[in-house]
Amino acid sequence: MASNENKHPNSSVLQGENLYEVIYASNATHLMSQDDLIQLLLQCRKNNPPLELTGMLLYRAGYFLQVLEGPKECIDHMYHRIAKDVRHKNLSLLVYDKILSRSFSEWSMGFVAVDSRCEQLEEFFNLLYRNLLENKMSECKQSVYNMFKEFRSGSLRGLIK
Ligand SMILES: Cc1cc2nc3c(=O)[nH]c(=O)nc-3n(C[C@H](O)[C@H](O)[C@H](O)COP(=O)(O)O)c2cc1C
């Protein structure tokens, strides 16, 4: 999953009023192979730049977590499209907010495969999905915010491909 074709040259241009972010979690309908994930990322990296969408996708053994940022109408359009995708189900919308600037402006869709090499992220996913199962939405939102803070500027940023 080479990262260079994923760089988004113009995405920092759009700032301010119309900028939104969506974060959702979902369950994959089947375990995604490396090839499945590459196909999915190719779709994202083809479609997102013309819509000025940037973001990040995390995948861990049957679970997705995605953040998308961009113009409100493009976010709405893409979220509805993604929600219909049969590769996943049980979408939980965790964040839908206006933002002042992008956190993932370099990535049309950054990707992190979460596995045992990153204990901190595995623990995060375990907690997040336990809270989702128990419908503890405010705990979910808080933990997602905390984790993305690490991706925005902290130690986890280097994991994004
Ligand atoms: C977890 C998940 C995240 C996705 N994220 C995106 C995305 O950011 N951009 C995108 O174009 N498609 C995304 N898709 C795929 C869309 O649902 C849809 O299949 C795709 O946009 C269709 O593109 P095409 O018409 O070029 O084949 C995602 C699908 C899944 C399952």
PDB file of C-alpha atoms and ligand atoms in Angstrom:
ATOM      1  CA  MET A   1       0.000   0.000   0.000  1.00  0.00           C
ATOM      2  CA  ALA A   2       2.299   2.689  -1.258  1.00  0.00           C
ATOM      3  CA  SER A   3       1.637   6.021   0.333  1.00  0.00           C
ATOM      4  CA  ASN A   4       2.803   8.450  -2.329  1.00  0.00           C
ATOM      5  CA  GLU A   5      -0.188   8.234  -4.665  1.00  0.00           C
ATOM      6  CA  ASN A   6      -2.230   8.920  -1.572  1.00  0.00           C
ATOM      7  CA  LYS A   7      -0.870  12.409  -1.033  1.00  0.00           C
ATOM      8  CA  HIS A   8      -3.433  15.108  -1.602  1.00  0.00           C
ATOM      9  CA  PRO A   9      -1.829  18.271  -2.998  1.00  0.00           C
ATOM     10  CA  ASN A  10      -4.698  20.760  -2.785  1.00  0.00           C
ATOM     11  CA  SER A  11      -6.594  19.701   0.259  1.00  0.00           C
ATOM     12  CA  SER A  12      -5.285  22.420   2.520  1.00  0.00           C
ATOM     13  CA  VAL A  13      -6.881  25.041   0.271  1.00  0.00           C
ATOM     14  CA  LEU A  14     -10.366  24.576   1.621  1.00  0.00           C
ATOM     15  CA  GLN A  15     -10.525  25.881   5.159  1.00  0.00           C
ATOM     16  CA  GLY A  16     -13.216  27.424   7.272  1.00  0.00           C
ATOM     17  CA  GLU A  17     -16.957  27.651   7.036  1.00  0.00           C
ATOM     18  CA  ASN A  18     -17.968  24.671   4.977  1.00  0.00           C
ATOM     19  CA  LEU A  19     -15.506  22.158   6.411  1.00  0.00           C
ATOM     20  CA  TYR A  20     -16.955  19.139   8.233  1.00  0.00           C
ATOM     21  CA  GLU A  21     -15.729  15.857   9.646  1.00  0.00           C
ATOM     22  CA  VAL A  22     -17.444  12.536  10.046  1.00  0.00           C
ATOM     23  CA  ILE A  23     -16.162   9.657  12.160  1.00  0.00           C
ATOM     24  CA  TYR A  24     -17.949   6.314  12.196  1.00  0.00           C
ATOM     25  CA  ALA A  25     -17.253   2.750  13.247  1.00  0.00           C
ATOM     26  CA  SER A  26     -18.602  -0.335  11.453  1.00  0.00           C
ATOM     27  CA  ASN A  27     -18.327  -4.115  11.254  1.00  0.00           C
ATOM     28  CA  ALA A  28     -16.952  -5.726   8.118  1.00  0.00           C
ATOM     29  CA  THR A  29     -19.385  -8.287   6.696  1.00  0.00           C
ATOM     30  CA  HIS A  30     -16.437 -10.620   6.074  1.00  0.00           C
ATOM     31  CA  LEU A  31     -12.779 -10.603   7.083  1.00  0.00           C
ATOM     32  CA  MET A  32     -10.987  -8.346   4.626  1.00  0.00           C
ATOM     33  CA  SER A  33      -7.908  -9.807   2.920  1.00  0.00           C
ATOM     34  CA  GLN A  34      -4.912  -7.663   1.993  1.00  0.00           C
ATOM     35  CA  ASP A  35      -6.249  -7.593  -1.599  1.00  0.00           C
ATOM     36  CA  ASP A  36      -9.734  -6.540  -0.442  1.00  0.00           C
ATOM     37  CA  LEU A  37      -8.206  -3.665   1.515  1.00  0.00           C
ATOM     38  CA  ILE A  38      -6.057  -2.577  -1.416  1.00  0.00           C
ATOM     39  CA  GLN A  39      -9.145  -2.540  -3.692  1.00  0.00           C
ATOM     40  CA  LEU A  40     -11.025  -0.449  -1.154  1.00  0.00           C
ATOM     41  CA  LEU A  41      -8.177   2.019  -0.748  1.00  0.00           C
ATOM     42  CA  LEU A  42      -7.799   2.348  -4.511  1.00  0.00           C
ATOM     43  CA  GLN A  43     -11.475   3.339  -4.698  1.00  0.00           C
ATOM     44  CA  CYS A  44     -11.035   5.904  -1.931  1.00  0.00           C
ATOM     45  CA  ARG A  45      -7.895   7.364  -3.435  1.00  0.00           C
ATOM     46  CA  LYS A  46      -9.517   7.664  -6.876  1.00  0.00           C
ATOM     47  CA  ASN A  47     -12.818   9.192  -5.738  1.00  0.00           C
ATOM     48  CA  ASN A  48     -11.857  11.400  -2.818  1.00  0.00           C
ATOM     49  CA  PRO A  49      -9.515  13.975  -4.393  1.00  0.00           C
ATOM     50  CA  PRO A  50     -12.083  15.462  -6.820  1.00  0.00           C
ATOM     51  CA  LEU A  51     -14.508  15.770  -3.896  1.00  0.00           C
ATOM     52  CA  GLU A  52     -11.797  17.396  -1.748  1.00  0.00           C
ATOM     53  CA  LEU A  53     -12.223  14.632   0.808  1.00  0.00           C
ATOM     54  CA  THR A  54      -9.327  13.630   3.041  1.00  0.00           C
ATOM     55  CA  GLY A  55      -9.148  11.273   5.993  1.00  0.00           C
ATOM     56  CA  MET A  56      -8.062   8.024   7.456  1.00  0.00           C
ATOM     57  CA  LEU A  57      -9.302   4.451   7.612  1.00  0.00           C
ATOM     58  CA  LEU A  58      -8.376   1.992  10.339  1.00  0.00           C
ATOM     59  CA  TYR A  59      -9.064  -1.708   9.987  1.00  0.00           C
ATOM     60  CA  ARG A  60      -8.738  -4.307  12.662  1.00  0.00           C
ATOM     61  CA  ALA A  61      -9.861  -7.935  12.165  1.00  0.00           C
ATOM     62  CA  GLY A  62     -13.409  -7.244  11.050  1.00  0.00           C
ATOM     63  CA  TYR A  63     -13.780  -3.705  12.353  1.00  0.00           C
ATOM     64  CA  PHE A  64     -13.536  -0.376  10.550  1.00  0.00           C
ATOM     65  CA  LEU A  65     -13.085   3.114  11.918  1.00  0.00           C
ATOM     66  CA  GLN A  66     -13.017   5.965   9.425  1.00  0.00           C
ATOM     67  CA  VAL A  67     -12.594   9.710   9.623  1.00  0.00           C
ATOM     68  CA  LEU A  68     -13.566  11.780   6.590  1.00  0.00           C
ATOM     69  CA  GLU A  69     -13.126  15.539   6.306  1.00  0.00           C
ATOM     70  CA  GLY A  70     -14.171  17.927   3.552  1.00  0.00           C
ATOM     71  CA  PRO A  71     -16.948  20.175   2.249  1.00  0.00           C
ATOM     72  CA  LYS A  72     -20.268  19.410   3.952  1.00  0.00           C
ATOM     73  CA  GLU A  73     -22.114  18.370   0.805  1.00  0.00           C
ATOM     74  CA  CYS A  74     -19.285  16.014  -0.247  1.00  0.00           C
ATOM     75  CA  ILE A  75     -19.139  14.504   3.250  1.00  0.00           C
ATOM     76  CA  ASP A  76     -22.910  13.925   3.223  1.00  0.00           C
ATOM     77  CA  HIS A  77     -22.838  12.445  -0.259  1.00  0.00           C
ATOM     78  CA  MET A  78     -19.935  10.100   0.520  1.00  0.00           C
ATOM     79  CA  TYR A  79     -21.238   8.998   3.911  1.00  0.00           C
ATOM     80  CA  HIS A  80     -24.552   7.938   2.348  1.00  0.00           C
ATOM     81  CA  ARG A  81     -22.720   6.087  -0.383  1.00  0.00           C
ATOM     82  CA  ILE A  82     -20.430   4.334   2.114  1.00  0.00           C
ATOM     83  CA  ALA A  83     -23.389   3.445   4.354  1.00  0.00           C
ATOM     84  CA  LYS A  84     -24.904   1.409   1.494  1.00  0.00           C
ATOM     85  CA  ASP A  85     -21.717  -0.575   0.912  1.00  0.00           C
ATOM     86  CA  VAL A  86     -22.283  -4.313   1.504  1.00  0.00           C
ATOM     87  CA  ARG A  87     -18.699  -4.800   2.711  1.00  0.00           C
ATOM     88  CA  HIS A  88     -19.729  -3.519   6.104  1.00  0.00           C
ATOM     89  CA  LYS A  89     -22.753  -3.145   8.393  1.00  0.00           C
ATOM     90  CA  ASN A  90     -23.809  -1.706  11.776  1.00  0.00           C
ATOM     91  CA  LEU A  91     -22.456   1.769  11.077  1.00  0.00           C
ATOM     92  CA  SER A  92     -22.283   3.887  14.231  1.00  0.00           C
ATOM     93  CA  LEU A  93     -21.940   7.573  13.528  1.00  0.00           C
ATOM     94  CA  LEU A  94     -19.697   8.907  16.301  1.00  0.00           C
ATOM     95  CA  VAL A  95     -18.856  12.422  15.154  1.00  0.00           C
ATOM     96  CA  TYR A  96     -20.465  14.776  12.638  1.00  0.00           C
ATOM     97  CA  ASP A  97     -19.018  18.206  13.262  1.00  0.00           C
ATOM     98  CA  LYS A  98     -17.951  21.425  11.701  1.00  0.00           C
ATOM     99  CA  ILE A  99     -14.160  21.815  11.876  1.00  0.00           C
ATOM    100  CA  LEU A 100     -11.842  24.756  11.318  1.00  0.00           C
ATOM    101  CA  SER A 101      -9.031  22.905   9.599  1.00  0.00           C
ATOM    102  CA  ARG A 102      -8.152  19.435   8.396  1.00  0.00           C
ATOM    103  CA  SER A 103      -6.158  16.958  10.477  1.00  0.00           C
ATOM    104  CA  PHE A 104      -5.352  14.598   7.599  1.00  0.00           C
ATOM    105  CA  SER A 105      -4.784  16.998   4.738  1.00  0.00           C
ATOM    106  CA  GLU A 106      -1.891  14.949   3.316  1.00  0.00           C
ATOM    107  CA  TRP A 107      -4.046  11.850   2.833  1.00  0.00           C
ATOM    108  CA  SER A 108      -6.892  11.318   0.367  1.00  0.00           C
ATOM    109  CA  MET A 109      -7.359   8.226   2.534  1.00  0.00           C
ATOM    110  CA  GLY A 110      -4.613   7.280   4.961  1.00  0.00           C
ATOM    111  CA  PHE A 111      -4.682   3.701   6.181  1.00  0.00           C
ATOM    112  CA  VAL A 112      -3.645   1.846   9.318  1.00  0.00           C
ATOM    113  CA  ALA A 113      -3.926  -1.937   9.638  1.00  0.00           C
ATOM    114  CA  VAL A 114      -4.230  -2.440  13.368  1.00  0.00           C
ATOM    115  CA  ASP A 115      -2.547  -5.600  14.592  1.00  0.00           C
ATOM    116  CA  SER A 116      -0.606  -6.949  17.540  1.00  0.00           C
ATOM    117  CA  ARG A 117       2.365  -4.778  16.597  1.00  0.00           C
ATOM    118  CA  CYS A 118       0.438  -1.840  17.977  1.00  0.00           C
ATOM    119  CA  GLU A 119      -0.828  -2.816  21.385  1.00  0.00           C
ATOM    120  CA  GLN A 120      -2.107   0.674  22.182  1.00  0.00           C
ATOM    121  CA  LEU A 121      -4.414   0.643  19.144  1.00  0.00           C
ATOM    122  CA  GLU A 122      -5.605  -2.911  19.748  1.00  0.00           C
ATOM    123  CA  GLU A 123      -6.607  -1.956  23.254  1.00  0.00           C
ATOM    124  CA  PHE A 124      -8.345   1.112  21.920  1.00  0.00           C
ATOM    125  CA  PHE A 125     -10.366  -0.987  19.445  1.00  0.00           C
ATOM    126  CA  ASN A 126     -11.326  -3.510  22.136  1.00  0.00           C
ATOM    127  CA  LEU A 127     -12.599  -0.756  24.378  1.00  0.00           C
ATOM    128  CA  LEU A 128     -14.360   1.104  21.588  1.00  0.00           C
ATOM    129  CA  TYR A 129     -16.272  -1.955  20.376  1.00  0.00           C
ATOM    130  CA  ARG A 130     -17.134  -3.043  23.912  1.00  0.00           C
ATOM    131  CA  ASN A 131     -18.595   0.414  24.530  1.00  0.00           C
ATOM    132  CA  LEU A 132     -20.439   0.318  21.216  1.00  0.00           C
ATOM    133  CA  LEU A 133     -21.968  -3.061  22.082  1.00  0.00           C
ATOM    134  CA  GLU A 134     -23.106  -1.648  25.398  1.00  0.00           C
ATOM    135  CA  ASN A 135     -24.380   1.465  23.644  1.00  0.00           C
ATOM    136  CA  LYS A 136     -22.168   3.764  25.722  1.00  0.00           C
ATOM    137  CA  MET A 137     -21.989   6.433  23.061  1.00  0.00           C
ATOM    138  CA  SER A 138     -20.453   9.256  25.058  1.00  0.00           C
ATOM    139  CA  GLU A 139     -17.568   6.968  26.148  1.00  0.00           C
ATOM    140  CA  CYS A 140     -17.113   5.972  22.490  1.00  0.00           C
ATOM    141  CA  LYS A 141     -16.964   9.588  21.344  1.00  0.00           C
ATOM    142  CA  GLN A 142     -14.526  10.510  24.073  1.00  0.00           C
ATOM    143  CA  SER A 143     -12.164   7.618  23.315  1.00  0.00           C
ATOM    144  CA  VAL A 144     -12.307   8.335  19.582  1.00  0.00           C
ATOM    145  CA  TYR A 145     -11.449  11.982  20.205  1.00  0.00           C
ATOM    146  CA  ASN A 146      -8.542  10.960  22.432  1.00  0.00           C
ATOM    147  CA  MET A 147      -7.195   8.509  19.919  1.00  0.00           C
ATOM    148  CA  PHE A 148      -7.444  10.896  16.987  1.00  0.00           C
ATOM    149  CA  LYS A 149      -5.610  13.482  19.042  1.00  0.00           C
ATOM    150  CA  GLU A 150      -2.691  11.034  18.995  1.00  0.00           C
ATOM    151  CA  PHE A 151      -3.041  10.704  15.226  1.00  0.00           C
ATOM    152  CA  ARG A 152      -3.288  14.449  14.705  1.00  0.00           C
ATOM    153  CA  SER A 153      -0.002  15.336  16.289  1.00  0.00           C
ATOM    154  CA  GLY A 154       1.222  12.534  18.511  1.00  0.00           C
ATOM    155  CA  SER A 155       3.096   9.289  18.364  1.00  0.00           C
ATOM    156  CA  LEU A 156       0.538   7.383  16.260  1.00  0.00           C
ATOM    157  CA  ARG A 157       0.803   9.676  13.241  1.00  0.00           C
ATOM    158  CA  GLY A 158       3.787   7.740  11.899  1.00  0.00           C
ATOM    159  CA  LEU A 159       1.651   4.614  11.498  1.00  0.00           C
ATOM    160  CA  ILE A 160      -0.481   6.130   8.742  1.00  0.00           C
ATOM    161  CA  LYS A 161       0.303   4.723   5.280  1.00  0.00           C
TER     162      LYS A 161
HETATM  163  C1  LIG B   1     -15.308   1.116   5.378  1.00  0.00           C
HETATM  164  C2  LIG B   1     -15.481   1.718   4.007  1.00  0.00           C
HETATM  165  C3  LIG B   1     -14.966   2.985   3.748  1.00  0.00           C
HETATM  166  C4  LIG B   1     -15.103   3.567   2.484  1.00  0.00           C
HETATM  167  N1  LIG B   1     -14.594   4.803   2.246  1.00  0.00           N
HETATM  168  C5  LIG B   1     -14.690   5.344   1.011  1.00  0.00           C
HETATM  169  C6  LIG B   1     -14.148   6.618   0.723  1.00  0.00           C
HETATM  170  O1  LIG B   1     -13.567   7.305   1.573  1.00  0.00           O
HETATM  171  N2  LIG B   1     -14.250   7.063  -0.564  1.00  0.00           N
HETATM  172  C7  LIG B   1     -14.833   6.346  -1.548  1.00  0.00           C
HETATM  173  O2  LIG B   1     -14.897   6.805  -2.681  1.00  0.00           O
HETATM  174  N3  LIG B   1     -15.370   5.148  -1.301  1.00  0.00           N
HETATM  175  C8  LIG B   1     -15.311   4.624  -0.052  1.00  0.00           C
HETATM  176  N4  LIG B   1     -15.844   3.390   0.189  1.00  0.00           N
HETATM  177  C9  LIG B   1     -16.413   2.653  -0.949  1.00  0.00           C
HETATM  178  C10 LIG B   1     -17.803   3.153  -1.317  1.00  0.00           C
HETATM  179  O3  LIG B   1     -18.738   2.545  -0.469  1.00  0.00           O
HETATM  180  C11 LIG B   1     -18.143   2.796  -2.779  1.00  0.00           C
HETATM  181  O4  LIG B   1     -17.998   1.406  -2.976  1.00  0.00           O
HETATM  182  C12 LIG B   1     -17.211   3.505  -3.747  1.00  0.00           C
HETATM  183  O5  LIG B   1     -17.175   4.887  -3.477  1.00  0.00           O
HETATM  184  C13 LIG B   1     -17.708   3.278  -5.190  1.00  0.00           C
HETATM  185  O6  LIG B   1     -16.737   3.799  -6.028  1.00  0.00           O
HETATM  186  P1  LIG B   1     -16.798   3.533  -7.617  1.00  0.00           P
HETATM  187  O7  LIG B   1     -18.142   4.026  -8.046  1.00  0.00           O
HETATM  188  O8  LIG B   1     -15.650   4.341  -8.153  1.00  0.00           O
HETATM  189  O9  LIG B   1     -16.628   2.052  -7.817  1.00  0.00           O
HETATM  190  C14 LIG B   1     -15.759   2.818   1.459  1.00  0.00           C
HETATM  191  C15 LIG B   1     -16.281   1.563   1.736  1.00  0.00           C
HETATM  192  C16 LIG B   1     -16.140   1.007   2.988  1.00  0.00           C
HETATM  193  C17 LIG B   1     -16.680  -0.368   3.245  1.00  0.00           C
END
